[in-house]
PDB file of C-alpha atoms in Angstrom:
ATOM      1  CA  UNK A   1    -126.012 -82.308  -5.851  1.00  0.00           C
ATOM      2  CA  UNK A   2    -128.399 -80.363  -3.183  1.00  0.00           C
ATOM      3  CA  UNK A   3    -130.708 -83.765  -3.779  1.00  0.00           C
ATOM      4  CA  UNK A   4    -128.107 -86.263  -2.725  1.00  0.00           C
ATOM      5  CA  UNK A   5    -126.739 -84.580   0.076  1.00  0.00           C
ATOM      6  CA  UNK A   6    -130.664 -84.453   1.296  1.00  0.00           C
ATOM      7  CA  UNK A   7    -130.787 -88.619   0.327  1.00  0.00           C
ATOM      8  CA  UNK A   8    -127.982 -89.187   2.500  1.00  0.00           C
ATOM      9  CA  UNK A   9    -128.834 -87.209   5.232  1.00  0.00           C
ATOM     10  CA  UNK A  10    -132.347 -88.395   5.566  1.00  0.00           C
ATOM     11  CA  UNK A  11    -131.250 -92.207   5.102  1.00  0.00           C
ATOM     12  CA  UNK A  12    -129.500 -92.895   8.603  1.00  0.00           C
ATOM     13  CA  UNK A  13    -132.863 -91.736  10.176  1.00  0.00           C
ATOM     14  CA  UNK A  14    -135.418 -93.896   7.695  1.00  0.00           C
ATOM     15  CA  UNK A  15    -132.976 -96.749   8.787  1.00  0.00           C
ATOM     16  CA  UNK A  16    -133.312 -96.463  12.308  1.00  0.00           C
ATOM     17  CA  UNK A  17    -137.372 -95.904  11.576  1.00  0.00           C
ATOM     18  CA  UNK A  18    -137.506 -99.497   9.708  1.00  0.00           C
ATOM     19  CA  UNK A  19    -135.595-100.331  13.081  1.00  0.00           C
ATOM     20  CA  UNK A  20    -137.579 -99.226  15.389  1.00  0.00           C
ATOM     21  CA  UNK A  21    -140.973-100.424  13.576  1.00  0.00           C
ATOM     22  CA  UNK A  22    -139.684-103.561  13.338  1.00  0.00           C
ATOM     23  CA  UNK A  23    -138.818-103.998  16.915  1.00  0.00           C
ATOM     24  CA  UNK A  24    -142.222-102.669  17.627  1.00  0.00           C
ATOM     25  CA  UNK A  25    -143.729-104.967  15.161  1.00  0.00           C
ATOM     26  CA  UNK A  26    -141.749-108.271  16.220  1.00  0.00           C
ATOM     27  CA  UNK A  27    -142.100-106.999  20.306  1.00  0.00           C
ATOM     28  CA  UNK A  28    -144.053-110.112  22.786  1.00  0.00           C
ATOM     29  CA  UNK A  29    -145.233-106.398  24.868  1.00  0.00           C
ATOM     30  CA  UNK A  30    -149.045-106.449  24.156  1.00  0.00           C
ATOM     31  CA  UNK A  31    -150.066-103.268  23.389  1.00  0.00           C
ATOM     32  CA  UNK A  32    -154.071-102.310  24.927  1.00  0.00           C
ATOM     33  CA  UNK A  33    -156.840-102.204  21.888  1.00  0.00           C
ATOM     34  CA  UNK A  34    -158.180 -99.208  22.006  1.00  0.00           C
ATOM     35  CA  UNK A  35    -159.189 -97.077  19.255  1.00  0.00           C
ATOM     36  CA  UNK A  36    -156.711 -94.418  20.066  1.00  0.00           C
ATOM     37  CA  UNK A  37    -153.549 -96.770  20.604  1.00  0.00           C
ATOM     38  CA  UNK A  38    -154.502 -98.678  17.181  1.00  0.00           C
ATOM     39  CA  UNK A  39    -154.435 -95.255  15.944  1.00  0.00           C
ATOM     40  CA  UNK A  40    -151.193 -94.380  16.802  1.00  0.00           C
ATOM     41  CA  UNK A  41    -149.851 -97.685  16.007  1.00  0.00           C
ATOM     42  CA  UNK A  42    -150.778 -97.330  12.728  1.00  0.00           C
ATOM     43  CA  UNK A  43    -149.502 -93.955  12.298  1.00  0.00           C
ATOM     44  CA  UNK A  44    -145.963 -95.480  13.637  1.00  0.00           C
ATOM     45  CA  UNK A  45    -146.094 -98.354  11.295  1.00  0.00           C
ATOM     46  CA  UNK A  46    -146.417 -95.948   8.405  1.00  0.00           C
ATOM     47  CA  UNK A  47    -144.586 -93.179   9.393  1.00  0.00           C
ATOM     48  CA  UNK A  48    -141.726 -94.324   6.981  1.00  0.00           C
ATOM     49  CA  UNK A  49    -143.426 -95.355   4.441  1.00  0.00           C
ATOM     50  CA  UNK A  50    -142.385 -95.373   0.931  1.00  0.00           C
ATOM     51  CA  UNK A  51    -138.955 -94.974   1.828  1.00  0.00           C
ATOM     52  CA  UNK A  52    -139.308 -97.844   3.962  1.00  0.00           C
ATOM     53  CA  UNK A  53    -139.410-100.023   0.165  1.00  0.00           C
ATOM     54  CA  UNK A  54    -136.848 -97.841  -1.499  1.00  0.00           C
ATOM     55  CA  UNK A  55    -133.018 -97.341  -0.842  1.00  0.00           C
ATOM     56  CA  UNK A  56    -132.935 -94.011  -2.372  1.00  0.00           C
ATOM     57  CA  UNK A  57    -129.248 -93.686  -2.252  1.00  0.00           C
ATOM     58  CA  UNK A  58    -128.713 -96.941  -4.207  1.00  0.00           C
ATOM     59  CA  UNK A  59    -131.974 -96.643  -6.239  1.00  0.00           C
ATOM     60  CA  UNK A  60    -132.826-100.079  -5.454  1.00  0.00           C
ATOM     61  CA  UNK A  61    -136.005-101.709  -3.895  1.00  0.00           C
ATOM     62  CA  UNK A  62    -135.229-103.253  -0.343  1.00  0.00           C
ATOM     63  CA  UNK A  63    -138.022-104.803   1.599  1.00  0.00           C
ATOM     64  CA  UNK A  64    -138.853-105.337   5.133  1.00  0.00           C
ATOM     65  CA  UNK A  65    -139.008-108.686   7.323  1.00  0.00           C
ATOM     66  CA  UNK A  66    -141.459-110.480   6.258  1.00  0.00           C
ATOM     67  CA  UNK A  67    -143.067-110.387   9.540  1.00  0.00           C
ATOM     68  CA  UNK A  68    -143.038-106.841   9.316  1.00  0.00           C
ATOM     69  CA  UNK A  69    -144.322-106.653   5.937  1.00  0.00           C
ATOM     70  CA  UNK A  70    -147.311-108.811   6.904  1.00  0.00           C
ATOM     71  CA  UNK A  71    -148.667-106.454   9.397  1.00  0.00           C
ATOM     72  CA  UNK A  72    -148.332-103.531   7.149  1.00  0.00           C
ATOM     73  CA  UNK A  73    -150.166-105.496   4.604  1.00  0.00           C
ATOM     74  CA  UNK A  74    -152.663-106.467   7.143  1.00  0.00           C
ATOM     75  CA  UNK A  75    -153.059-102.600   8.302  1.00  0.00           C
ATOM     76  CA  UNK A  76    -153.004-101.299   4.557  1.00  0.00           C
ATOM     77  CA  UNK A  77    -149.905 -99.733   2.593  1.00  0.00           C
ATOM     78  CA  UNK A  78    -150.119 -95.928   2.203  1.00  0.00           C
ATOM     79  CA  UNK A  79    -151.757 -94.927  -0.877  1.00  0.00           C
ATOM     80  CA  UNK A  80    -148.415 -93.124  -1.870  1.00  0.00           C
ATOM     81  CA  UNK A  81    -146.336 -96.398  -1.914  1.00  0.00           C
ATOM     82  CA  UNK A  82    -148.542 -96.912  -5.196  1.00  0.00           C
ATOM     83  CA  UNK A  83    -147.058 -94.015  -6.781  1.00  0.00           C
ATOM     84  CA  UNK A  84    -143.209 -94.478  -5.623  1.00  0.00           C
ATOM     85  CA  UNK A  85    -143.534 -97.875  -7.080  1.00  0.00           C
ATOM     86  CA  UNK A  86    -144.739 -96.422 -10.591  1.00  0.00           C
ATOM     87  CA  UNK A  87    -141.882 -93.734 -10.313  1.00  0.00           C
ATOM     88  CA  UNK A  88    -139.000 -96.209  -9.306  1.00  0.00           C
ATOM     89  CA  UNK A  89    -140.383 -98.659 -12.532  1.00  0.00           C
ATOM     90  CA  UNK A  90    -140.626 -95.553 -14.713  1.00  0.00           C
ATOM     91  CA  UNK A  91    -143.873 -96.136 -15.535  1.00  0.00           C
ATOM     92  CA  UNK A  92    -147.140 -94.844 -15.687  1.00  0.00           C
ATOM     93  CA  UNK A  93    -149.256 -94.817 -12.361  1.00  0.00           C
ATOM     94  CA  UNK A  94    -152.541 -96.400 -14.014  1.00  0.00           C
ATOM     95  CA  UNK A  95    -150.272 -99.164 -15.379  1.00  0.00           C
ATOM     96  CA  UNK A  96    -149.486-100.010 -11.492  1.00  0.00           C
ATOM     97  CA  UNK A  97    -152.961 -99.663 -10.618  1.00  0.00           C
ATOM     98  CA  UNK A  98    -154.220-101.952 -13.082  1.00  0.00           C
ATOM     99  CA  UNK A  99    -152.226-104.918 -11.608  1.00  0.00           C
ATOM    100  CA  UNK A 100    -153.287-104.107  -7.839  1.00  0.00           C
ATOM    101  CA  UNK A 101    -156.839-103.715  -9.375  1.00  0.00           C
ATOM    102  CA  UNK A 102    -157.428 -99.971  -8.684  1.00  0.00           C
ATOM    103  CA  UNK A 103    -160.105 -98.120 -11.326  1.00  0.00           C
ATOM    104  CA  UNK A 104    -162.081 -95.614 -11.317  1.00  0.00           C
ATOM    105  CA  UNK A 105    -163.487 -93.766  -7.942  1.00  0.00           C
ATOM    106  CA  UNK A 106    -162.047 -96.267  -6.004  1.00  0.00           C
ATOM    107  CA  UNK A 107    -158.415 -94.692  -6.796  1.00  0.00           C
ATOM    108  CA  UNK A 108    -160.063 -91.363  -5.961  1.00  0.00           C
ATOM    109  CA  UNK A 109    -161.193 -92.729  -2.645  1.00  0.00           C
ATOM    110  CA  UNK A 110    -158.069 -95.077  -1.534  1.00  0.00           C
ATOM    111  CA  UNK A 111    -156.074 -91.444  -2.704  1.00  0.00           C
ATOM    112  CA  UNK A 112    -157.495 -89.362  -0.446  1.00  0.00           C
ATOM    113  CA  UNK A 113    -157.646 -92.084   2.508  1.00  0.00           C
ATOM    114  CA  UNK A 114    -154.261 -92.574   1.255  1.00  0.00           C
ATOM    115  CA  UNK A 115    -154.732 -96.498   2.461  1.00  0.00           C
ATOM    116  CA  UNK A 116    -155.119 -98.922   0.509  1.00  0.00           C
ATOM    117  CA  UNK A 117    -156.865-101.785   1.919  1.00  0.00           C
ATOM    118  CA  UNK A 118    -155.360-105.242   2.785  1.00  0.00           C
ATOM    119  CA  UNK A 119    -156.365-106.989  -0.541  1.00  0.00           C
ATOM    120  CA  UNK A 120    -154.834-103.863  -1.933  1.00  0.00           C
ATOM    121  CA  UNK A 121    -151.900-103.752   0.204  1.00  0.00           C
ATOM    122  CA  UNK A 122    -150.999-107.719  -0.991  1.00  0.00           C
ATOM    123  CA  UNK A 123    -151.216-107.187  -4.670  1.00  0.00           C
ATOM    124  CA  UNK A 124    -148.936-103.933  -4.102  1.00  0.00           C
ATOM    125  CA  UNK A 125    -146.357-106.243  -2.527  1.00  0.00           C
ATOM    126  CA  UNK A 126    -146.119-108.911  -4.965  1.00  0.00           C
ATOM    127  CA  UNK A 127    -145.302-105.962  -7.136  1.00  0.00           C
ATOM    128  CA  UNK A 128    -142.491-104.892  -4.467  1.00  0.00           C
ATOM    129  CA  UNK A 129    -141.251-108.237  -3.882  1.00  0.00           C
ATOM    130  CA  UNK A 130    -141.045-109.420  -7.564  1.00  0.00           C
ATOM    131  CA  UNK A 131    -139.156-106.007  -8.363  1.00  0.00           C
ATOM    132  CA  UNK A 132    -136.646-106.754  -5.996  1.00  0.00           C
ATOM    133  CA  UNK A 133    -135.835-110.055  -6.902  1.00  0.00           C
ATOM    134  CA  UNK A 134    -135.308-109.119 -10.425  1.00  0.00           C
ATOM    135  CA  UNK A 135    -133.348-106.309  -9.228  1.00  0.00           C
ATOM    136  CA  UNK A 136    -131.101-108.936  -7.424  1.00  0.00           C
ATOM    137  CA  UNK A 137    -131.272-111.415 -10.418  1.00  0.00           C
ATOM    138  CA  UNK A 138    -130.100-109.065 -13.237  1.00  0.00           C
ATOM    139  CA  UNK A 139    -128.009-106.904 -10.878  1.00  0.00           C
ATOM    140  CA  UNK A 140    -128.935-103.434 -11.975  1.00  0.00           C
ATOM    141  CA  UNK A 141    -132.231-101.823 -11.523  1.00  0.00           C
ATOM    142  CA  UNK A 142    -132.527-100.401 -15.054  1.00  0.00           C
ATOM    143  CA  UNK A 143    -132.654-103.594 -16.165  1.00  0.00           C
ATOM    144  CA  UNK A 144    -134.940-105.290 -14.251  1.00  0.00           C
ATOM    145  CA  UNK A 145    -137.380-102.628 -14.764  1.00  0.00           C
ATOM    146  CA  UNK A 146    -136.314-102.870 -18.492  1.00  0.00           C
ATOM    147  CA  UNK A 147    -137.542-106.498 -18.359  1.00  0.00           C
ATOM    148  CA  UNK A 148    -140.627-106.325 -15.993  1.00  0.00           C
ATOM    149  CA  UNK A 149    -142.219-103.899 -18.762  1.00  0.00           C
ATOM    150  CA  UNK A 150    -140.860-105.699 -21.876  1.00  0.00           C
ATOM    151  CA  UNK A 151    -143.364-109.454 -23.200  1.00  0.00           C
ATOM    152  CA  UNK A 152    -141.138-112.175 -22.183  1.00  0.00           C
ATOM    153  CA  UNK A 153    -141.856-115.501 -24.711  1.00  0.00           C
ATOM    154  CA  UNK A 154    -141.398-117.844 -21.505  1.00  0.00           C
ATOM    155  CA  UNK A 155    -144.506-115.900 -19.925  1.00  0.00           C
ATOM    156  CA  UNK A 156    -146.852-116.806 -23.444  1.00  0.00           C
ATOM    157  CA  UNK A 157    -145.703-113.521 -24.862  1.00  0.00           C
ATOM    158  CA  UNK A 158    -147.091-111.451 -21.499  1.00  0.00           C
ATOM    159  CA  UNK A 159    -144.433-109.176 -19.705  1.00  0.00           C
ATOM    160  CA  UNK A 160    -143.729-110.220 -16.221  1.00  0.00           C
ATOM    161  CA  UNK A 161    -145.575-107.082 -15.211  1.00  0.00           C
ATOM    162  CA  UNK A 162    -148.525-107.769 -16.289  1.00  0.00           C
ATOM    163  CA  UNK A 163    -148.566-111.277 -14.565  1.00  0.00           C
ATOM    164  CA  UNK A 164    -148.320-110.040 -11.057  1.00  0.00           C
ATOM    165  CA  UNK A 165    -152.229-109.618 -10.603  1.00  0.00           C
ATOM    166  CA  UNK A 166    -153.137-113.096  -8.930  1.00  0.00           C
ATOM    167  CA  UNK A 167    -150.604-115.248  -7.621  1.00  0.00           C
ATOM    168  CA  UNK A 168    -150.236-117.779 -10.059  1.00  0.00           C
ATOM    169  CA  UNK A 169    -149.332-115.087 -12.525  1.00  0.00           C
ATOM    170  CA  UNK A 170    -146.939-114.058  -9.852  1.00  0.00           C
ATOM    171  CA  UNK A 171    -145.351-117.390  -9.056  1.00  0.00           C
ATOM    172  CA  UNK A 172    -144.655-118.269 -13.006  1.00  0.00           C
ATOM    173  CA  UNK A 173    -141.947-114.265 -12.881  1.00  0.00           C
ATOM    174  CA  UNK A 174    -141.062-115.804  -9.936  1.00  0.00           C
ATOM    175  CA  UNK A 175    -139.899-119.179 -11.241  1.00  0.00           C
ATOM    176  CA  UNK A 176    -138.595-117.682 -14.298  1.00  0.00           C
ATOM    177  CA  UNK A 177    -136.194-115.072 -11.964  1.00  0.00           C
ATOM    178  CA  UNK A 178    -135.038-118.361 -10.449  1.00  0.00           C
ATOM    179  CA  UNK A 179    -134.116-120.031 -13.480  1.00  0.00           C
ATOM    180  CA  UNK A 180    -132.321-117.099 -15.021  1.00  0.00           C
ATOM    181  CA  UNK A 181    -130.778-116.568 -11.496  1.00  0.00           C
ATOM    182  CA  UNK A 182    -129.392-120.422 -12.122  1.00  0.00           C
ATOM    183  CA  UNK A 183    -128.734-119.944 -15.487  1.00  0.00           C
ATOM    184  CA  UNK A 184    -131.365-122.281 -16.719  1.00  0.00           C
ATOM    185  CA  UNK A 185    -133.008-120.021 -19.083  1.00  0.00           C
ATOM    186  CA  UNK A 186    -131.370-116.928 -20.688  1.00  0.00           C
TER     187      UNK A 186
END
């Protein structure tokens, strides 16, 4: 009970975060390139982050512009977005790791930086952005995550999941989600 009164306290002021970064982020002022002001943009792009992805209230996956989400991607995700992703899929972390192609020291590295870089930061969002369409498509989150994990027969016996490593794996979930969302395949 304690936890959802803090959820729905702390919500309004995420929202108005997203707001504000995305103002920031789709602004014409020109900001001055110096190290120090790309350091505090960066720290104000982030600030939010992974509760920018999640609507905790809801328990559902909710992305940012897409112009917004390109200069995150471009600047890195936060390392912790990898782990919020592996929580909100009930999975394990290394299984989300695998698919953005994190091993070894380089975890321990991109962990402590906690940035990810933009290579990184792409993979992670196919991840995001696939999640939320199936969360859209099935209309409940349980079951999308339910059928991101689970080998689908249309996907040559992979599950979706596993797919979302290169884009071509990405676009075949994808295409699927739009046929079930059209009832072509069930």
């Amino acid at each position: 009970m304690a936890h959802q009164f803090a959820i729905d306290t702390i919500w309004p002021y995420i929202y108005n975060q997203m707001v504000s970064m995305e103002d920031a982020m789709t602004s014409t002022t020109r900001f001055s390139s110096t190290p120090d002001s790309d350091a505090k943009r960066r720290h104000f792009a982030f600030k939010a982050s992974p509760r920018t992805f999640f609507d905790f209230k809801e328990g559902v996956l909710q992305l940012p512009k897409a112009l917004v989400a390109w200069k995150m991607i471009r600047e890195g995700l936060e390392f912790h977005v990898v782990e919020a992703v592996a929580e909100h899929l009930d999975t394990d972390l290394e299984v989300v790791l695998q698919v953005i192609g994190l091993t070894g020291g380089t975890v321990t590295r991109r962990k402590k930086a906690n940035l990810l870089n933009p290579q990184e930061s792409d993979r992670l969002y196919r991840v995001l952005k696939v999640t939320a369409l199936a969360e859209r498509v099935l209309e409940n989150p349980q079951k999308a995550k339910a059928w991101l994990l689970r080998n689908n027969r249309a996907l040559g016996g992979q599950s979706p999941f596993s797919l979302l490593d290169n884009e071509a794996g990405t676009e075949a979930v994808e295409d699927l989600l739009i046929q079930i969302d059209h009832g072509v395949y069930s």
